Tab-separated table of C-alpha atoms and ligand atoms in Angstrom:
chain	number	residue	atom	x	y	z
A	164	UNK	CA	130.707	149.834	51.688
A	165	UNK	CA	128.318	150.246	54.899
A	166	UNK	CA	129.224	149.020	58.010
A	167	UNK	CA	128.124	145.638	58.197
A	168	UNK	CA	126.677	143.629	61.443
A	169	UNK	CA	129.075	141.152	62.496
A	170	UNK	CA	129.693	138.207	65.308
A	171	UNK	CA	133.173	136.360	65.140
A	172	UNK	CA	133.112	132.976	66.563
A	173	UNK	CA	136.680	132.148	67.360
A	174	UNK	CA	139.220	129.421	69.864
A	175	UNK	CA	142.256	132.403	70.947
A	176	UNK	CA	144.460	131.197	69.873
A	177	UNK	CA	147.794	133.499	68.500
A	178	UNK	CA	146.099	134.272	65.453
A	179	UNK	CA	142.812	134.266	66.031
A	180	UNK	CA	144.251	137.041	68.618
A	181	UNK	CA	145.505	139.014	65.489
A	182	UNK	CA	142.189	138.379	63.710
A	183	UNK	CA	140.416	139.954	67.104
A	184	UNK	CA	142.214	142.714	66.869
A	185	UNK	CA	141.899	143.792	63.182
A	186	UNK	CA	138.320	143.194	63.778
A	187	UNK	CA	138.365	145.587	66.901
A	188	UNK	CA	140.329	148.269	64.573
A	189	UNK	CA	137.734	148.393	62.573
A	190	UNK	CA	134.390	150.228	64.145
A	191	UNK	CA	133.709	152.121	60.955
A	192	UNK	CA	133.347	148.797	58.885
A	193	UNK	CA	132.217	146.182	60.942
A	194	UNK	CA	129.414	146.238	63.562
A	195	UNK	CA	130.801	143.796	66.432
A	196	UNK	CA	127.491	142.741	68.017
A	197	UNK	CA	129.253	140.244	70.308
A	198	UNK	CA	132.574	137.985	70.573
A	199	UNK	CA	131.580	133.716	71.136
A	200	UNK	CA	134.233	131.464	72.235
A	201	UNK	CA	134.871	127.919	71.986
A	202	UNK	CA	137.290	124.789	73.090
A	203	UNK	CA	139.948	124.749	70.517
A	204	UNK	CA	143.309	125.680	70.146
A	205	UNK	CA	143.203	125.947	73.939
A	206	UNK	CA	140.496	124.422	76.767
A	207	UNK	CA	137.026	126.761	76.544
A	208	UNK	CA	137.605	128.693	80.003
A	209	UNK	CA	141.317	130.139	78.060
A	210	UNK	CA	139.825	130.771	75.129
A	211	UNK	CA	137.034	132.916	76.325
A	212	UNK	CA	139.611	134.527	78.677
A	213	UNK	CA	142.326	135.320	75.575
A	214	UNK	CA	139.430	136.902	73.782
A	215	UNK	CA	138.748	139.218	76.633
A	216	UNK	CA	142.588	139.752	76.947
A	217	UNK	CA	142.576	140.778	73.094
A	218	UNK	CA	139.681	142.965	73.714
A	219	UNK	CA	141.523	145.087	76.911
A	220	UNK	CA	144.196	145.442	74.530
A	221	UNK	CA	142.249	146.597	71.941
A	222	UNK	CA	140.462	149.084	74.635
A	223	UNK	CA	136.793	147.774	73.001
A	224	UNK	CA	134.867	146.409	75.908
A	225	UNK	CA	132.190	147.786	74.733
A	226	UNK	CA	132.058	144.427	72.622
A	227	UNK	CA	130.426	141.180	74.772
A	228	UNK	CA	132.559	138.061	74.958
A	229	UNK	CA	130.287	135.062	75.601
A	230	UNK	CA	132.354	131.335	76.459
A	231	UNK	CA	130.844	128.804	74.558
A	232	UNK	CA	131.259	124.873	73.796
A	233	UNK	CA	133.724	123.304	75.621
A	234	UNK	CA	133.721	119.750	73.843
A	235	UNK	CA	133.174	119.021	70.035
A	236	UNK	CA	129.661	117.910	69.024
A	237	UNK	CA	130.492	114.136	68.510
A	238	UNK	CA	134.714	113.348	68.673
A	239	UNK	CA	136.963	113.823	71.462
A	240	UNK	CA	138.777	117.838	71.843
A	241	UNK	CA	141.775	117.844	69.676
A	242	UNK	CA	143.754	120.797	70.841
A	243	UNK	CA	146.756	122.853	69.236
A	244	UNK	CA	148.604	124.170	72.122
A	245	UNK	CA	151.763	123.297	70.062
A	246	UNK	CA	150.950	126.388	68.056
A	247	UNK	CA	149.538	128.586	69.967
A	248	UNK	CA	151.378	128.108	73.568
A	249	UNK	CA	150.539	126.700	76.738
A	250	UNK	CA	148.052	129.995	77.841
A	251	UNK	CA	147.184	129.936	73.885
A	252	UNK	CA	148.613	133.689	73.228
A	253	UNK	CA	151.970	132.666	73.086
A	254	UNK	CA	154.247	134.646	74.698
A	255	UNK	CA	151.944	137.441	75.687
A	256	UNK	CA	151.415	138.574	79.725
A	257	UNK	CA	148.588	136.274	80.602
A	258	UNK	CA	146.475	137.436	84.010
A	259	UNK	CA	143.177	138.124	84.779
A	260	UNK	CA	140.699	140.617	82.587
A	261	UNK	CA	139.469	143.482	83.355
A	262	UNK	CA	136.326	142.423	82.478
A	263	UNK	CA	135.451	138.508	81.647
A	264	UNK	CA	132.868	137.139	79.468
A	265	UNK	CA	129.093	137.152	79.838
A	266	UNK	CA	127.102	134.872	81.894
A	267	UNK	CA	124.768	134.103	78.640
A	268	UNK	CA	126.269	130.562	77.207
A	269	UNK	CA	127.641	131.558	73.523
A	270	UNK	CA	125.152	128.948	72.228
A	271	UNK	CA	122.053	131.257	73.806
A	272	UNK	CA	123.771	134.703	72.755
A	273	UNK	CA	123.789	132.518	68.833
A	274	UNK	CA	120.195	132.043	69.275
A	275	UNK	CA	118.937	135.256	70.711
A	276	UNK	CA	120.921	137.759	68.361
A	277	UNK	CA	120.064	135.902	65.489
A	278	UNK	CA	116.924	134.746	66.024
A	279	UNK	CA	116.141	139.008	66.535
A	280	UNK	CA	117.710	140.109	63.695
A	281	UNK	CA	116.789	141.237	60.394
A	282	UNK	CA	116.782	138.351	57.646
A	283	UNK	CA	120.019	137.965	56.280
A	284	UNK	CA	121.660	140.954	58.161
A	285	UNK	CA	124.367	139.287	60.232
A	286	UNK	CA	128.019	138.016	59.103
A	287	UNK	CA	128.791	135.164	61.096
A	288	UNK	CA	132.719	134.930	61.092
A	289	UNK	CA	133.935	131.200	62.546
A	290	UNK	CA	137.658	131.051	63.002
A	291	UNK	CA	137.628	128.164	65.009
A	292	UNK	CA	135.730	124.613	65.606
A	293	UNK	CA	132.433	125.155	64.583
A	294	UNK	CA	130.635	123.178	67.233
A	295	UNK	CA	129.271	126.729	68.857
A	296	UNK	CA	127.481	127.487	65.485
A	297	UNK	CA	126.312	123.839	65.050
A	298	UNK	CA	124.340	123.551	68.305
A	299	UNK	CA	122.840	126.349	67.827
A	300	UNK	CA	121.597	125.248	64.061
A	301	UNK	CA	120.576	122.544	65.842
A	302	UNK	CA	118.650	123.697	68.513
A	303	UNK	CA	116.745	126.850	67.005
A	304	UNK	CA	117.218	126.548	62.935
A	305	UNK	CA	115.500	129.880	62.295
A	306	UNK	CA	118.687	131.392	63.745
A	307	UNK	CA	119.507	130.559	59.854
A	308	UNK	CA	116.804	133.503	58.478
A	309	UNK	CA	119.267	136.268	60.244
A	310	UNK	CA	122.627	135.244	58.477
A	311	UNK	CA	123.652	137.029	55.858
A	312	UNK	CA	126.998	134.577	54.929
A	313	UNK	CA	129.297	132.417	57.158
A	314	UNK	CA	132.723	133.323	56.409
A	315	UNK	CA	134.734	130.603	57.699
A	316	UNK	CA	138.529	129.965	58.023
A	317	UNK	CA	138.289	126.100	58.121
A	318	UNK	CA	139.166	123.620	54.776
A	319	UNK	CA	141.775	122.407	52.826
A	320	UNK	CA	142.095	121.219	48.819
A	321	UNK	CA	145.140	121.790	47.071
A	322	UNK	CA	147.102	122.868	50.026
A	323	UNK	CA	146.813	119.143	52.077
A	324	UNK	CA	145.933	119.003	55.443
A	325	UNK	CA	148.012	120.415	58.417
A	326	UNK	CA	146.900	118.404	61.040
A	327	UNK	CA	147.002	115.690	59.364
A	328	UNK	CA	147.465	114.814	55.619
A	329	UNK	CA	143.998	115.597	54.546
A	330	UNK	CA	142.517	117.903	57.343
A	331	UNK	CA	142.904	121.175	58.294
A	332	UNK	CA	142.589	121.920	62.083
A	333	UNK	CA	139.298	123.533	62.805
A	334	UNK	CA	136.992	121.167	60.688
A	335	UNK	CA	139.104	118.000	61.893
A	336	UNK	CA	138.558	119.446	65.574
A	337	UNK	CA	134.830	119.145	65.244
A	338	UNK	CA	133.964	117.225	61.753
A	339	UNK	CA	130.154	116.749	62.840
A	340	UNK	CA	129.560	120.493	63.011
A	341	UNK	CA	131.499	121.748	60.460
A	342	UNK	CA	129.139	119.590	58.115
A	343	UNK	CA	126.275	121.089	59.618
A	344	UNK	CA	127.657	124.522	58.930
A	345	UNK	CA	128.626	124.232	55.301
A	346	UNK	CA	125.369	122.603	54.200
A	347	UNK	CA	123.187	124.319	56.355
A	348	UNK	CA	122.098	126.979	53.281
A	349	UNK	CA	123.336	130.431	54.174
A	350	UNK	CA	126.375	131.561	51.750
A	351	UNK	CA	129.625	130.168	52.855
A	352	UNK	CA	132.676	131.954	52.097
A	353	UNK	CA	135.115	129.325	52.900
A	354	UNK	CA	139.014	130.638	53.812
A	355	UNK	CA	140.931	127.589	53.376
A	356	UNK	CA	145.219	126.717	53.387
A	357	UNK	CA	144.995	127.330	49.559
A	358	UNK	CA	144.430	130.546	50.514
A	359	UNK	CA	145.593	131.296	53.845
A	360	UNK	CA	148.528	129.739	52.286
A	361	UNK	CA	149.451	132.500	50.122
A	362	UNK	CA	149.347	134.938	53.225
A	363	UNK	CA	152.954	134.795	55.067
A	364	UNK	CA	154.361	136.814	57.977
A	365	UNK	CA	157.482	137.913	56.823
A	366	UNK	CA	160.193	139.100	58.774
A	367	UNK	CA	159.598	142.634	56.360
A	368	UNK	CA	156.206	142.249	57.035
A	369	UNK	CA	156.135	141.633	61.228
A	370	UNK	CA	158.725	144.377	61.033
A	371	UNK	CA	156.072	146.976	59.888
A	372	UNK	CA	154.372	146.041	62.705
A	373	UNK	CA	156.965	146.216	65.394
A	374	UNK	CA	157.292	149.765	63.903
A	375	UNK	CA	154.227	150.703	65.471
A	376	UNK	CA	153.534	151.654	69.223
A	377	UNK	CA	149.512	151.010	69.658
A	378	UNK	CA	149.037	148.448	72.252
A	379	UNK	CA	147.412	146.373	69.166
A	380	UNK	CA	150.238	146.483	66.841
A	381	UNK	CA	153.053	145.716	69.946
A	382	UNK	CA	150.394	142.523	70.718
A	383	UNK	CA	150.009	141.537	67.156
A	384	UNK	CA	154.139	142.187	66.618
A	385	UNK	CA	154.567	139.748	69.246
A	386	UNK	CA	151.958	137.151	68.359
A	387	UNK	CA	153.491	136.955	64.929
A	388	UNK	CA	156.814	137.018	65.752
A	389	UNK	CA	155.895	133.396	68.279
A	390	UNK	CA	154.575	131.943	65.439
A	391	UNK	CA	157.521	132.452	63.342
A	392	UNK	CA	159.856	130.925	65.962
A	393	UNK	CA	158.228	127.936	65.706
A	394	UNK	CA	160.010	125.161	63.998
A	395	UNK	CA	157.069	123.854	63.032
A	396	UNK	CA	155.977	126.433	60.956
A	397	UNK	CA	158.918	126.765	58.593
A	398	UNK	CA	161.557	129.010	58.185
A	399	UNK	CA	161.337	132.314	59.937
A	400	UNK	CA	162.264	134.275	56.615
A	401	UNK	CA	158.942	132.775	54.551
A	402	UNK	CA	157.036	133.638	57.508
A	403	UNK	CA	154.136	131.552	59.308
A	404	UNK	CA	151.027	131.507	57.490
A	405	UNK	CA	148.226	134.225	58.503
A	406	UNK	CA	145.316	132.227	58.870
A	407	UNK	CA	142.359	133.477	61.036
A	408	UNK	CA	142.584	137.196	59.535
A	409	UNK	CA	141.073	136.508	56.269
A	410	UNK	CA	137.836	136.913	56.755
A	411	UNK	CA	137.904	139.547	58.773
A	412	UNK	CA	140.188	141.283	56.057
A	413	UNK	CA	137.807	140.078	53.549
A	414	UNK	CA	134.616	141.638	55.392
A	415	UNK	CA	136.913	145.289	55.468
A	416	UNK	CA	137.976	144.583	51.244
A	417	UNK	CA	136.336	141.672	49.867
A	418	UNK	CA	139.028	142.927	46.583
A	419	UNK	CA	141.947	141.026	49.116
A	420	UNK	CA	140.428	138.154	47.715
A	421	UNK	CA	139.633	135.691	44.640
A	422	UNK	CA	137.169	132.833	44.989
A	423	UNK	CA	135.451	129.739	42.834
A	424	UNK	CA	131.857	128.777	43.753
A	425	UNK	CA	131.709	125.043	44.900
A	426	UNK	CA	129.974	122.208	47.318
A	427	UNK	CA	131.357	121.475	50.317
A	428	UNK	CA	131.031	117.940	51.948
A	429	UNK	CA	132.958	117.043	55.036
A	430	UNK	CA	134.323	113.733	55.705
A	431	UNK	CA	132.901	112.502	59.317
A	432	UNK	CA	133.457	109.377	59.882
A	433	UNK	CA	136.310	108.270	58.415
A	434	UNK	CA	139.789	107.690	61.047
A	435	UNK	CA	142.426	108.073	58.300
A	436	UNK	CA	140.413	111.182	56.899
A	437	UNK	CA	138.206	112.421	58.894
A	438	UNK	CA	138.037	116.753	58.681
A	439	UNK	CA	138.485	116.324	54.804
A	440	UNK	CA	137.177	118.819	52.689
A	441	UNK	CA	135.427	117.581	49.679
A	442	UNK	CA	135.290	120.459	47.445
A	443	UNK	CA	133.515	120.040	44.376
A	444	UNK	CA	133.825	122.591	41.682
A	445	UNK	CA	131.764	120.412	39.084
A	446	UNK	CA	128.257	121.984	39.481
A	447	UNK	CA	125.560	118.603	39.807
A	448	UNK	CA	122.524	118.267	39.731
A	449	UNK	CA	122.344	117.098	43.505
A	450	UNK	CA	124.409	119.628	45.467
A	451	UNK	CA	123.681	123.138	45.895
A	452	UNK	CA	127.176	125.035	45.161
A	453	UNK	CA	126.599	127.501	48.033
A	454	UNK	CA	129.983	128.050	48.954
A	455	UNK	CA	133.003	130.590	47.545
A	456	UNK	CA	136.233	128.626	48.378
A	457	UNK	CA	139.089	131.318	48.476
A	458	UNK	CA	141.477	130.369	45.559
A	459	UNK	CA	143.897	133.682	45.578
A	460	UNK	CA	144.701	136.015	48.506
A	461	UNK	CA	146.429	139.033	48.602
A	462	UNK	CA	149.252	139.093	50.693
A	463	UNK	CA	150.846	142.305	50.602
A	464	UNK	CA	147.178	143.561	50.655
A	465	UNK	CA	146.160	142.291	53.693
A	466	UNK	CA	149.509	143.182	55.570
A	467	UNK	CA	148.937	146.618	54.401
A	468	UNK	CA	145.545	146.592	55.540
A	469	UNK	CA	146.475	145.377	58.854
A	470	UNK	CA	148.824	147.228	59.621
A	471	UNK	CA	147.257	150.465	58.792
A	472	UNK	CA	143.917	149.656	61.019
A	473	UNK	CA	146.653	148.905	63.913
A	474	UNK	CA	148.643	151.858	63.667
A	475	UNK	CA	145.201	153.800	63.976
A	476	UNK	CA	144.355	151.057	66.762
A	477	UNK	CA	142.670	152.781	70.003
A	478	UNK	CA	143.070	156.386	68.698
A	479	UNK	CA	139.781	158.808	68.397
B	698	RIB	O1	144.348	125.564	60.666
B	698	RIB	C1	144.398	126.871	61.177
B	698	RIB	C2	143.316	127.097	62.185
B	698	RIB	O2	143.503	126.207	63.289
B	698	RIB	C3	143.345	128.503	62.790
B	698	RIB	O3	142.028	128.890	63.099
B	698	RIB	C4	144.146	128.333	64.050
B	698	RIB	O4	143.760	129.266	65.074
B	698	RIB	C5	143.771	126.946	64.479
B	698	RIB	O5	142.574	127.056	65.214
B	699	CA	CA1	141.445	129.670	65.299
């Protein structure tokens, strides 16, 4: 598989930290054309800052980090600190980055590198609240003509909500754009908790990590093993679930992964519901079934993966 041409819209966040760095292990598959940020897990100025962080780590600042939305498109910011810290990298040394993000708003970075590129030639990856993405449908639609798929970690069906009983986080964080996203008409691949589910950090697993001495691997040992001390995320021994990853594992070996084609509607408006999922298997005559909801993931796969592209992490 050729490299492919890639921009990862993300709220850092522990594991879209580990997702970061995958994606930076990975110059001979994916084409990082830039890094966007947005309020999420954490306030907008930490999450642009974490991404940089991740990127020092990685040693790839040759990739641009651009801060982004700070404020959902329409509801008030939910964030997740609970998860993901108080600096949003967990326990990780938190200062000042080498080098920060751009001065080019995310939104305009959106615009210009897809309005420029080739028709369909660009993976958008969105690992966070998709309000970035959304504005800048909204502004400048043609961005549309240089995406080549969305593949989103966002959605629940089977799995139930964890945020609350029907909603997963990042489409209950912004609601309004993550409808705008999955109906917009570019080919969603949609990463939700029935999937992400299915991908645990096991104490065997983080272990194979903490093996490893790259700068990458110690940072990814130790978001891992914050996540797993978290009460809230179950018992250490079945291991927290890998969430953010998945689509970047799934742009490196799209065999990681099962899907079923589908419509996606989002509920909006809704206060007991709102961030639902609709996911409608049932082709009709009425909804365009753009979107490949992830039914089966392959966990031992995708530890493997990861922890291979770690251990190689920074090295010639
Ligand atoms: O529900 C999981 C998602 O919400 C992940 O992207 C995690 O980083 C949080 O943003
Ligand atoms: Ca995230």
């Amino acid at each position: 598989m050729s490299s492919s041409a890639v921009i990862i819209d993300c709220d850092p966040g522990v594991d879209d930290g580990v997702a970061l760095l995958l994606a930076f292990a990975a110059p001979d598959m994916l084409e990082l054309r830039g890094i966007t940020t947005v309020g999420g897990n954490v306030a907008a100025p930490l999450t642009a800052r974490n991404a940089c962080l991740i990127r020092e780590i990685a040693g790839r600042e040759d990739v641009p980090v651009h801060a982004g939305c700070a404020r959902p498109l329409r509801r008030e910011p939910v964030e997740a600190g609970h998860f993901h810290g108080e600096s949003g990298l967990g326990d990780l040394p938190t200062g000042s980055p080498r080098k920060g993000p751009e001065a080019l708003h995310a939104v305009e970075f959106l615009i210009h590198e897809l309005t420029h590129a080739a028709a369909a030639s660009i993976s958008l990856v969105i690992t966070g609240p998709m309000t970035n993405v959304a504005t800048a449908i909204q502004r400048r639609p043609e961005v549309l003509r240089g995406i080549r798929e969305f593949a989103i970690m966002g959605g629940a069906r089977s799995a139930g909500g964890n945020i609350t009983p029907s909603a997963e986080y990042n489409i209950y964080a912004d609601p309004h754009a993550a409808q705008v996203v999955f109906n917009a008409g570019p080919p969603v691949y949609a990463f939700g908790l029935d999937a992400t589910h299915q991908v645990r950090a096991t104490p065997a697993r983080t272990a194979a990590l903490g093996a490893l001495e790259t700068p990458a691997a110690r940072a990814a040992f130790d978001l891992l093993e914050f996540s797993n001390a978290l009460p809230a995320n179950g018992p250490r021994e079945q291991g927290s679930p890998l969430h953010d990853p998945c689509p970047i594992a799934w742009l490196i070996d799209p065999s990681l992964f099962e899907f079923r084609r589908c419509h996606v509607d989002v509920e909006t408006e809704s206060a007991l519901t709102a961030g639902h999922t609709a996911v409608e298997f049932r082709p009709r005559a009425d909804r365009v079934q753009n979107v490949q909801w992830a039914v089966r993931a392959n966990g031992d796969g995708i530890f493997a993966l990861l922890t291979k592209r770690l251990a190689q992490s920074g090295k010639a």
